[in-house]
PDB file of C-alpha atoms in Angstrom:
ATOM      1  CA  MET M   1      -0.005  -0.004   0.021  1.00 51.00           C
ATOM      2  CA  LYS M   2       2.812   2.393   0.888  1.00 48.00           C
ATOM      3  CA  LYS M   3       4.453   1.491  -2.469  1.00 50.00           C
ATOM      4  CA  THR M   4       1.278   2.348  -4.352  1.00 49.00           C
ATOM      5  CA  LEU M   5       0.898   5.665  -2.529  1.00 47.00           C
ATOM      6  CA  LEU M   6       4.548   6.494  -3.150  1.00 49.00           C
ATOM      7  CA  SER M   7       4.161   5.688  -6.835  1.00 53.00           C
ATOM      8  CA  LEU M   8       1.068   7.778  -7.167  1.00 46.00           C
ATOM      9  CA  ALA M   9       2.839  10.686  -5.483  1.00 50.00           C
ATOM     10  CA  VAL M  10       5.822  10.447  -7.913  1.00 48.00           C
ATOM     11  CA  ILE M  11       3.367  10.304 -10.886  1.00 51.00           C
ATOM     12  CA  ALA M  12       1.484  13.393  -9.574  1.00 50.00           C
ATOM     13  CA  LEU M  13       4.779  15.268  -9.070  1.00 46.00           C
ATOM     14  CA  ALA M  14       5.836  14.357 -12.632  1.00 49.00           C
ATOM     15  CA  VAL M  15       2.551  15.500 -14.086  1.00 46.00           C
ATOM     16  CA  ALA M  16       2.772  18.787 -12.134  1.00 48.00           C
ATOM     17  CA  PHE M  17       6.338  19.502 -13.339  1.00 46.00           C
ATOM     18  CA  THR M  18       5.364  18.648 -16.896  1.00 47.00           C
ATOM     19  CA  SER M  19       2.314  20.860 -16.894  1.00 48.00           C
ATOM     20  CA  CYS M  20       4.293  23.765 -15.379  1.00 49.00           C
ATOM     21  CA  GLY M  21       6.991  23.415 -18.026  1.00 48.00           C
ATOM     22  CA  GLY M  22       4.268  23.267 -20.670  1.00 48.00           C
ATOM     23  CA  THR M  23       2.594  26.382 -19.284  1.00 45.00           C
ATOM     24  CA  SER M  24       5.789  28.417 -19.241  1.00 45.00           C
ATOM     25  CA  LYS M  25       6.620  27.355 -22.765  1.00 46.00           C
ATOM     26  CA  ALA M  26       3.126  28.361 -23.935  1.00 46.00           C
ATOM     27  CA  VAL M  27       3.565  31.746 -22.316  1.00 47.00           C
ATOM     28  CA  VAL M  28       6.923  32.226 -24.099  1.00 47.00           C
ATOM     29  CA  ASP M  29       5.429  31.192 -27.360  1.00 49.00           C
ATOM     30  CA  ASN M  30       2.544  33.656 -26.939  1.00 48.00           C
ATOM     31  CA  LYS M  31       5.004  36.465 -26.253  1.00 51.00           C
ATOM     32  CA  ASN M  32       6.901  35.619 -29.433  1.00 53.00           C
ATOM     33  CA  ASN M  33       3.747  35.588 -31.553  1.00 55.00           C
ATOM     34  CA  SER M  34       1.876  38.460 -29.808  1.00 58.00           C
ATOM     35  CA  GLY M  35       1.654  40.470 -33.082  1.00 66.00           C
ATOM     36  CA  VAL M  36       3.736  43.453 -31.807  1.00 75.00           C
ATOM     37  CA  ASN M  37       4.911  45.630 -34.689  1.00 74.00           C
ATOM     38  CA  PRO M  38       8.748  45.314 -34.804  1.00 79.00           C
ATOM     39  CA  PHE M  39       8.998  48.895 -36.156  1.00 76.00           C
ATOM     40  CA  GLY M  40       6.803  50.487 -33.465  1.00 77.00           C
ATOM     41  CA  GLU M  41       4.176  52.996 -34.396  1.00 79.00           C
ATOM     42  CA  VAL M  42       4.670  54.291 -37.972  1.00 77.00           C
ATOM     43  CA  PHE M  43       3.175  57.133 -39.940  1.00 77.00           C
ATOM     44  CA  GLU M  44       3.184  58.227 -43.600  1.00 83.00           C
ATOM     45  CA  VAL M  45       4.916  61.552 -44.388  1.00 86.00           C
ATOM     46  CA  PRO M  46       2.331  64.315 -45.111  1.00 89.00           C
ATOM     47  CA  CYS M  47       2.264  65.276 -48.806  1.00 92.00           C
ATOM     48  CA  THR M  48       3.803  61.861 -49.820  1.00 94.00           C
ATOM     49  CA  VAL M  49       4.111  61.482 -53.611  1.00 94.00           C
ATOM     50  CA  TYR M  50       5.685  58.668 -55.610  1.00 93.00           C
ATOM     51  CA  ASP M  51       7.439  58.435 -58.951  1.00 92.00           C
ATOM     52  CA  THR M  52       5.117  57.122 -61.717  1.00 92.00           C
ATOM     53  CA  ASP M  53       5.607  56.084 -65.246  1.00 89.00           C
ATOM     54  CA  THR M  54       4.897  59.678 -66.323  1.00 91.00           C
ATOM     55  CA  GLU M  55       6.192  61.767 -63.420  1.00 94.00           C
ATOM     56  CA  PHE M  56       9.274  62.224 -61.149  1.00 95.00           C
ATOM     57  CA  ALA M  57       8.139  63.150 -57.687  1.00 96.00           C
ATOM     58  CA  ALA M  58       9.561  63.920 -54.246  1.00 96.00           C
ATOM     59  CA  THR M  59       8.492  65.303 -50.816  1.00 97.00           C
ATOM     60  CA  GLY M  60      10.865  67.783 -49.197  1.00 97.00           C
ATOM     61  CA  ILE M  61      10.966  68.219 -45.455  1.00 96.00           C
ATOM     62  CA  PHE M  62      12.417  71.109 -43.367  1.00 96.00           C
ATOM     63  CA  ARG M  63      12.137  71.963 -39.695  1.00 96.00           C
ATOM     64  CA  GLY M  64      12.424  75.439 -38.189  1.00 95.00           C
ATOM     65  CA  SER M  65      10.814  78.264 -36.296  1.00 94.00           C
ATOM     66  CA  MET M  66       7.022  78.617 -36.602  1.00 92.00           C
ATOM     67  CA  ASN M  67       7.714  82.365 -37.066  1.00 94.00           C
ATOM     68  CA  GLN M  68       9.520  81.688 -40.367  1.00 94.00           C
ATOM     69  CA  LYS M  69       6.869  79.748 -42.311  1.00 92.00           C
ATOM     70  CA  GLY M  70       7.804  81.363 -45.624  1.00 93.00           C
ATOM     71  CA  GLU M  71      11.486  80.316 -45.142  1.00 95.00           C
ATOM     72  CA  LEU M  72      10.424  76.822 -44.211  1.00 95.00           C
ATOM     73  CA  LEU M  73       8.349  76.504 -47.325  1.00 96.00           C
ATOM     74  CA  LYS M  74      11.340  77.694 -49.469  1.00 96.00           C
ATOM     75  CA  TRP M  75      13.742  75.222 -47.830  1.00 97.00           C
ATOM     76  CA  ALA M  76      11.417  72.238 -47.994  1.00 97.00           C
ATOM     77  CA  LEU M  77      10.788  73.068 -51.715  1.00 97.00           C
ATOM     78  CA  GLN M  78      14.507  73.130 -52.285  1.00 96.00           C
ATOM     79  CA  ASN M  79      14.918  69.794 -50.468  1.00 97.00           C
ATOM     80  CA  ALA M  80      12.299  68.217 -52.761  1.00 97.00           C
ATOM     81  CA  GLN M  81      13.921  69.782 -55.904  1.00 97.00           C
ATOM     82  CA  GLU M  82      17.273  68.346 -54.950  1.00 97.00           C
ATOM     83  CA  GLN M  83      15.827  64.870 -54.573  1.00 96.00           C
ATOM     84  CA  VAL M  84      14.100  65.063 -57.939  1.00 96.00           C
ATOM     85  CA  ARG M  85      17.289  66.563 -59.569  1.00 96.00           C
ATOM     86  CA  MET M  86      19.432  63.666 -58.397  1.00 94.00           C
ATOM     87  CA  LYS M  87      16.933  61.104 -59.760  1.00 94.00           C
ATOM     88  CA  ILE M  88      16.635  62.804 -63.132  1.00 94.00           C
ATOM     89  CA  LYS M  89      20.363  63.351 -63.577  1.00 93.00           C
ATOM     90  CA  HIS M  90      21.078  59.727 -62.589  1.00 91.00           C
ATOM     91  CA  ALA M  91      18.512  58.431 -65.157  1.00 91.00           C
ATOM     92  CA  TYR M  92      19.825  60.938 -67.826  1.00 90.00           C
ATOM     93  CA  LYS M  93      23.490  60.028 -67.227  1.00 89.00           C
ATOM     94  CA  GLY M  94      22.566  56.302 -67.739  1.00 86.00           C
ATOM     95  CA  MET M  95      20.654  57.144 -70.938  1.00 85.00           C
ATOM     96  CA  VAL M  96      23.557  59.260 -72.360  1.00 86.00           C
ATOM     97  CA  SER M  97      26.033  56.389 -71.528  1.00 82.00           C
ATOM     98  CA  ASN M  98      23.830  53.812 -73.327  1.00 78.00           C
ATOM     99  CA  TYR M  99      23.397  56.171 -76.289  1.00 76.00           C
ATOM    100  CA  SER M 100      27.129  56.746 -76.575  1.00 75.00           C
ATOM    101  CA  GLN M 101      27.743  52.967 -76.502  1.00 71.00           C
ATOM    102  CA  THR M 102      25.218  52.528 -79.247  1.00 68.00           C
ATOM    103  CA  ILE M 103      26.816  55.151 -81.562  1.00 64.00           C
ATOM    104  CA  GLY M 104      30.275  53.893 -80.787  1.00 58.00           C
ATOM    105  CA  ASN M 105      33.042  55.265 -78.671  1.00 51.00           C
ATOM    106  CA  ASN M 106      35.175  56.125 -81.684  1.00 50.00           C
ATOM    107  CA  GLN M 107      33.185  59.372 -82.277  1.00 53.00           C
ATOM    108  CA  GLY M 108      35.177  61.048 -79.397  1.00 56.00           C
ATOM    109  CA  ASN M 109      34.165  62.487 -76.098  1.00 70.00           C
ATOM    110  CA  ASP M 110      33.364  65.996 -77.243  1.00 79.00           C
ATOM    111  CA  ILE M 111      29.915  65.105 -78.533  1.00 83.00           C
ATOM    112  CA  GLU M 112      28.988  63.146 -75.423  1.00 84.00           C
ATOM    113  CA  ARG M 113      30.147  66.066 -73.208  1.00 86.00           C
ATOM    114  CA  LYS M 114      28.028  68.513 -75.268  1.00 88.00           C
ATOM    115  CA  VAL M 115      24.987  66.218 -74.984  1.00 89.00           C
ATOM    116  CA  THR M 116      25.418  65.767 -71.240  1.00 90.00           C
ATOM    117  CA  MET M 117      25.916  69.527 -70.557  1.00 91.00           C
ATOM    118  CA  ALA M 118      22.986  70.516 -72.658  1.00 91.00           C
ATOM    119  CA  GLY M 119      20.702  67.964 -70.741  1.00 92.00           C
ATOM    120  CA  ASP M 120      22.034  68.936 -67.352  1.00 93.00           C
ATOM    121  CA  GLN M 121      21.356  72.643 -68.061  1.00 94.00           C
ATOM    122  CA  ILE M 122      17.731  72.026 -69.065  1.00 94.00           C
ATOM    123  CA  ILE M 123      17.195  69.639 -66.137  1.00 95.00           C
ATOM    124  CA  ASP M 124      18.364  72.359 -63.746  1.00 95.00           C
ATOM    125  CA  VAL M 125      16.060  74.989 -65.366  1.00 95.00           C
ATOM    126  CA  VAL M 126      13.008  72.657 -65.214  1.00 95.00           C
ATOM    127  CA  VAL M 127      13.678  71.484 -61.667  1.00 96.00           C
ATOM    128  CA  ASN M 128      14.325  75.051 -60.397  1.00 94.00           C
ATOM    129  CA  ASP M 129      11.020  76.081 -62.037  1.00 93.00           C
ATOM    130  CA  THR M 130       8.870  73.439 -60.181  1.00 93.00           C
ATOM    131  CA  ARG M 131       5.945  74.453 -58.033  1.00 90.00           C
ATOM    132  CA  ALA M 132       4.480  72.670 -55.031  1.00 93.00           C
ATOM    133  CA  VAL M 133       1.571  70.295 -55.573  1.00 95.00           C
ATOM    134  CA  CYS M 134       1.145  69.921 -51.783  1.00 96.00           C
ATOM    135  CA  GLN M 135       2.204  71.925 -48.702  1.00 96.00           C
ATOM    136  CA  ARG M 136       1.640  70.984 -45.069  1.00 95.00           C
ATOM    137  CA  PHE M 137       2.887  72.165 -41.635  1.00 95.00           C
ATOM    138  CA  GLY M 138       3.227  69.929 -38.586  1.00 93.00           C
ATOM    139  CA  ALA M 139       2.195  70.729 -35.049  1.00 93.00           C
ATOM    140  CA  VAL M 140       4.224  73.372 -33.065  1.00 93.00           C
ATOM    141  CA  GLY M 141       6.724  71.679 -30.675  1.00 92.00           C
ATOM    142  CA  GLU M 142       7.592  72.783 -27.210  1.00 93.00           C
ATOM    143  CA  ASP M 143      10.674  74.559 -28.725  1.00 93.00           C
ATOM    144  CA  GLY M 144       8.435  76.602 -31.059  1.00 92.00           C
ATOM    145  CA  HIS M 145       9.579  74.614 -34.131  1.00 95.00           C
ATOM    146  CA  ILE M 146       7.439  73.062 -36.772  1.00 96.00           C
ATOM    147  CA  GLU M 147       8.062  70.693 -39.656  1.00 96.00           C
ATOM    148  CA  CYS M 148       7.192  71.766 -43.191  1.00 97.00           C
ATOM    149  CA  TYR M 149       6.378  69.306 -46.073  1.00 97.00           C
ATOM    150  CA  VAL M 150       6.345  70.170 -49.744  1.00 97.00           C
ATOM    151  CA  ALA M 151       5.715  67.803 -52.645  1.00 97.00           C
ATOM    152  CA  ILE M 152       6.632  68.378 -56.314  1.00 97.00           C
ATOM    153  CA  GLN M 153       6.039  66.446 -59.532  1.00 96.00           C
ATOM    154  CA  ILE M 154       7.755  66.744 -62.906  1.00 96.00           C
ATOM    155  CA  SER M 155       6.373  65.414 -66.210  1.00 94.00           C
ATOM    156  CA  LYS M 156       8.792  62.958 -67.822  1.00 93.00           C
ATOM    157  CA  VAL M 157       7.423  63.601 -71.266  1.00 92.00           C
ATOM    158  CA  ASP M 158       7.687  67.356 -71.043  1.00 94.00           C
ATOM    159  CA  LEU M 159      11.215  67.054 -69.632  1.00 94.00           C
ATOM    160  CA  SER M 160      12.253  64.701 -72.520  1.00 93.00           C
ATOM    161  CA  GLU M 161      10.884  67.172 -75.133  1.00 94.00           C
ATOM    162  CA  LYS M 162      12.915  70.040 -73.588  1.00 94.00           C
ATOM    163  CA  VAL M 163      16.119  68.121 -73.206  1.00 94.00           C
ATOM    164  CA  SER M 164      16.021  66.595 -76.708  1.00 93.00           C
ATOM    165  CA  SER M 165      15.281  70.029 -78.174  1.00 93.00           C
ATOM    166  CA  ALA M 166      18.307  71.519 -76.255  1.00 93.00           C
ATOM    167  CA  VAL M 167      20.585  68.687 -77.425  1.00 92.00           C
ATOM    168  CA  ASN M 168      19.354  69.182 -81.043  1.00 92.00           C
ATOM    169  CA  ASP M 169      20.241  72.915 -80.754  1.00 93.00           C
ATOM    170  CA  VAL M 170      23.647  72.419 -79.250  1.00 91.00           C
ATOM    171  CA  LEU M 171      24.957  69.918 -81.857  1.00 91.00           C
ATOM    172  CA  SER M 172      26.223  71.001 -85.190  1.00 90.00           C
ATOM    173  CA  GLU M 173      24.883  69.427 -88.379  1.00 91.00           C
ATOM    174  CA  ASP M 174      28.238  67.693 -88.853  1.00 88.00           C
ATOM    175  CA  GLU M 175      28.089  66.281 -85.338  1.00 87.00           C
ATOM    176  CA  LYS M 176      24.507  65.063 -85.848  1.00 87.00           C
ATOM    177  CA  MET M 177      25.646  63.295 -89.028  1.00 86.00           C
ATOM    178  CA  LYS M 178      28.498  61.605 -87.221  1.00 82.00           C
ATOM    179  CA  ILE M 179      26.240  60.063 -84.653  1.00 82.00           C
ATOM    180  CA  GLY M 180      23.073  59.795 -86.745  1.00 83.00           C
ATOM    181  CA  PHE M 181      21.252  61.941 -84.296  1.00 85.00           C
ATOM    182  CA  ASN M 182      17.458  62.131 -84.598  1.00 88.00           C
ATOM    183  CA  GLU M 183      15.625  64.391 -82.170  1.00 89.00           C
ATOM    184  CA  MET M 184      12.444  62.303 -82.078  1.00 90.00           C
ATOM    185  CA  LYS M 185      14.276  58.995 -81.482  1.00 89.00           C
ATOM    186  CA  TYR M 186      16.463  60.580 -78.838  1.00 89.00           C
ATOM    187  CA  ARG M 187      13.313  61.902 -77.056  1.00 90.00           C
ATOM    188  CA  GLU M 188      11.715  58.479 -77.200  1.00 89.00           C
ATOM    189  CA  GLN M 189      14.844  56.780 -75.808  1.00 88.00           C
ATOM    190  CA  MET M 190      14.987  59.302 -73.067  1.00 88.00           C
ATOM    191  CA  THR M 191      11.359  58.867 -72.059  1.00 88.00           C
ATOM    192  CA  LYS M 192      11.956  55.078 -71.977  1.00 87.00           C
ATOM    193  CA  SER M 193      15.079  55.573 -69.768  1.00 86.00           C
ATOM    194  CA  PHE M 194      13.026  57.753 -67.382  1.00 87.00           C
ATOM    195  CA  GLU M 195      10.296  55.046 -67.164  1.00 84.00           C
ATOM    196  CA  GLN M 196      13.011  52.294 -66.524  1.00 81.00           C
ATOM    197  CA  TYR M 197      14.332  54.411 -63.675  1.00 76.00           C
ATOM    198  CA  LYS M 198      11.040  53.958 -61.831  1.00 67.00           C
ATOM    199  CA  SER M 199      10.876  50.271 -62.334  1.00 58.00           C
ATOM    200  CA  GLU M 200      14.447  49.780 -61.314  1.00 64.00           C
ATOM    201  CA  ASN M 201      14.138  52.040 -58.202  1.00 64.00           C
ATOM    202  CA  LYS M 202      10.947  50.847 -56.565  1.00 58.00           C
TER     203      LYS M 202
END
């Protein structure tokens, strides 16, 4: 009888330890799968715009005194313009490089340099002339500062037209003959390159 009671006590203890271990493991598993966001609380930037097949876009952000709202708008706009400028120039540089490889490197670097400079100048003019499509201010902080958000968009087709026209104007007839330059084809190639930039930089 004593042996039976002792055996029952050992079994009860084993069950108790097993269930305790099982409970603590279940608690740990629940903690690991509790659905907590690993990034914390996240928000979308006001005035968020994205590149599309037809437009380059960017949102500029600048923080400063609430008493200088006009200046904040100016600096946020410039921030957005600089973002777009870098995207466009990167895409255009790649397009010019591909174009130069197509026509052959034996034509010399002068023509490529002229084409690049003409494009860069027009890109700067177009970007500097952009206007905001969205403007927002954040809440005033304890330090009296606010954040300013400005979004801009630039048409890829309009930009391609202006750049190809500038390149056409800067090349002499002899240079155009050497590389078989055609303004319409150049424009189409540029538009395609701008569209590829979006798909390659999602």
